[in-house]
Amino acid sequence: MSIIVNGSATPLPPDPRVSLLDLLREHLKLTGTKKGCNQGACGACTVLLDGERVVSCLTLAVQAEGRAVTTVEGLAQSDKLHPLQQAFIDRDGFQCGYCTPGQICSAIGMAAELERGVPSHVTGDLTAGTIAASREELAERMSGNLCRCGAHNGIIDAIAATFISKEAAQPYRPDGPEMAA
Amino acid sequence: MTPFQYSRATSAAEAVQSAGLEAAKYLGGGTNLVDLMRETIERPAVLVDVTGLSANIDEREGGLLIGAAVRNTALAEHRVVRERYPVLARAILAGASAQIRNMATVGGNILQRTRCAYFYDDEGSRCNKRTPGQGCDALDGFNRMHAILGTSPACVATHPSDMCVALAALDATVHLEGRQGRRTLALTDLHRLPGDHPEIETVLEPGELITAVELPPLTMASTYRKVRDRASYAFALVSVAAALRVEDGAVKAVRLALGGVAHKPWRAWKAEAALKDGPVTAEAFRAAAEAELADAAPLRDNAFKIELAKRTMVSVLGELAGEAA
Ligand SMILES: Cc1cc2nc3c(=O)[nH]c(=O)nc-3n(C[C@H](O)[C@H](O)[C@H](O)COP(=O)(O)OP(=O)(O)OC[C@H]3O[C@@H](n4cnc5c(N)ncnc54)[C@H](O)[C@@H]3O)c2cc1C
Ligand code: SF4
Ligand code: FES
Ligand code: FES
């Protein structure tokens, strides 16, 4: 009866009402994972469960029995940040930082989905083997993570720089008349 | 959250037996049930986790047999679904967020409950679905998201699923197992209209388990269009699942279902009848949409849904006709 959290086996709480989010934050004091809405709507509590992104607020800890949970605390290798963490710093991927752990875990799960060829709502050809990771694709795939500070453009830049290419990560410039001038 | 006992079923028979004991509920991904339990709108004494049951997707007689524990992402990314049932892949991908689709199961998606805000507001609002006989605050309230077809004075809520709208159009059948044995049911017969008892949402017997969903073969072009308030991650104002085959300039076969408009995924039988063997023209599409929406009854804030549903139907049929041409 245990869960593997960032590589360490952790006993399950005796009360099945405890959510995975509360297990992480309140029992294990891993407060990197954030509680925003507690209703599945904001993505702040996103963690990786056996490598797949899920919202930990709507996951009961018992449902994760025997499975591997990765939180933002589990991403860095000793003193070296995960490349995506560094890219968030380099490309202004946050302001207050509250949504950031969820954004980062979500983006890591998203990159694996893209690699596997999982289509999205904006994918034109559902039968194509590979999907071009356009900005539109990245934005759609990250739409389950809200940012109240509006750092979304920096977030997409950081994700594109880490998982796609340096060119894809060029800061977004709307083609508005002021910008063209 | 009210205390409950948790158990994990290893077979459908075991699940049905465990759920027979007392006020029990099956647990899929938990994305709807855990939320409603936290609000104490659902108060099961026993939770039987059925995510360990069949999560297989098998080809069968030209169609597909989909285990109830298949996650929404797994279904949308399945090769056969993408190639032959694009309407289903697109409907799933238009729903919720990637995180929730990774968790949500086919069984749970079908039985998810309404997102009516008054239903969720346990302390502040009256709701016949939550507390039978109490009244319905949505009737005279903020009802922009509510239903326009098949409503009753007791309830005007919508069924929120995108996936189910595609399943309705696809003539899917649902495989069930209960204390009385096994049976199958057309998906379009599973959910009820509210009538006098909006608290009874399906024709399922107490403790009946969804074990699988079966899709017959589809030999038509198909797609799904969802109209919502923002470009992503919002429930439907109106959605349309459609499949079409054109032969010799006439509609040879057509399937249409609407989401966001009723207490159940709404199969547009009247529009289909109007289109069958008729011309492939915008006028014919519009006439069919008019026929389907003829009985629509708007509330204070949602009359726009009637015209929106018609235009979306015409537009989607036009897109498929273009593809088929
Ligand atoms: C923020 C948010 C946004 C969303 N947006 C959308 C959207 O845009 N479109 C959309 O379609 N959906 C949306 N959803 C809803 C989501 O699709 C559902 O919550 C999900 O599909 C439910 O599946 P689940 O496996 O998690 O079900 P659960 O929550 O586990 O269960 C739901 C119900 O089904 C019952 N059940 C589960 N499995 C079985 C079974 N095998 N047999 C019998 N009964 C069973 C449970 O007892 C429960 O009553 C959204 C949800 C959230 C939280
Ligand atoms: S519309 Fe239905 S669910 Fe909403 S408040 Fe009225 S009775 Fe309740
Ligand atoms: S806290 Fe889990 S999605 Fe908002
Ligand atoms: S950085 Fe503040 S909410 Fe995203």
PDB file of C-alpha atoms and ligand atoms in Angstrom, chain A residues 21 34-46 54-58 98 144, chain B residues 38 99-100 233, ligand 3:
ATOM      1  CA  LEU A  21      -2.718  16.913  -3.985  1.00  0.00           C
ATOM      2  CA  LYS A  34      -0.153  24.199  -6.007  1.00  0.00           C
ATOM      3  CA  LYS A  35      -3.847  24.189  -5.151  1.00  0.00           C
ATOM      4  CA  GLY A  36      -5.741  26.683  -7.301  1.00  0.00           C
ATOM      5  CA  CYS A  37      -9.369  25.713  -7.818  1.00  0.00           C
ATOM      6  CA  ASN A  38      -9.430  22.194  -6.316  1.00  0.00           C
ATOM      7  CA  GLN A  39     -11.993  21.413  -9.060  1.00  0.00           C
ATOM      8  CA  GLY A  40      -9.912  20.293 -12.027  1.00  0.00           C
ATOM      9  CA  ALA A  41     -10.246  23.601 -13.839  1.00  0.00           C
ATOM     10  CA  CYS A  42      -6.947  25.494 -13.460  1.00  0.00           C
ATOM     11  CA  GLY A  43      -4.139  22.952 -13.834  1.00  0.00           C
ATOM     12  CA  ALA A  44      -2.032  24.379 -10.967  1.00  0.00           C
ATOM     13  CA  CYS A  45      -1.962  20.937  -9.314  1.00  0.00           C
ATOM     14  CA  THR A  46      -0.745  19.066 -12.419  1.00  0.00           C
ATOM     15  CA  VAL A  54      -3.103  14.518 -14.469  1.00  0.00           C
ATOM     16  CA  VAL A  55      -4.715  16.967 -12.057  1.00  0.00           C
ATOM     17  CA  SER A  56      -3.836  15.811  -8.538  1.00  0.00           C
ATOM     18  CA  CYS A  57      -6.792  17.634  -6.945  1.00  0.00           C
ATOM     19  CA  LEU A  58      -9.295  15.220  -8.546  1.00  0.00           C
ATOM     20  CA  TYR A  98       1.868  30.198  -8.716  1.00  0.00           C
ATOM     21  CA  GLY A 144      -5.612  23.142 -19.276  1.00  0.00           C
TER      22      GLY A 144
ATOM     23  CA  ARG B  38     -16.185  17.119  -2.340  1.00  0.00           C
ATOM     24  CA  GLN B  99      -4.954  16.300 -18.008  1.00  0.00           C
ATOM     25  CA  ILE B 100      -8.630  15.466 -17.574  1.00  0.00           C
ATOM     26  CA  TYR B 233     -11.307  24.342 -22.715  1.00  0.00           C
TER      27      TYR B 233
HETATM   28  S1  FES C   3      -6.208  22.838  -8.257  1.00  0.00           S
HETATM   29 FE1  FES C   3      -6.357  21.075  -9.494  1.00  0.00          FE
HETATM   30  S2  FES C   3      -6.978  21.893 -11.396  1.00  0.00           S
HETATM   31 FE2  FES C   3      -7.071  23.637 -10.104  1.00  0.00          FE
END
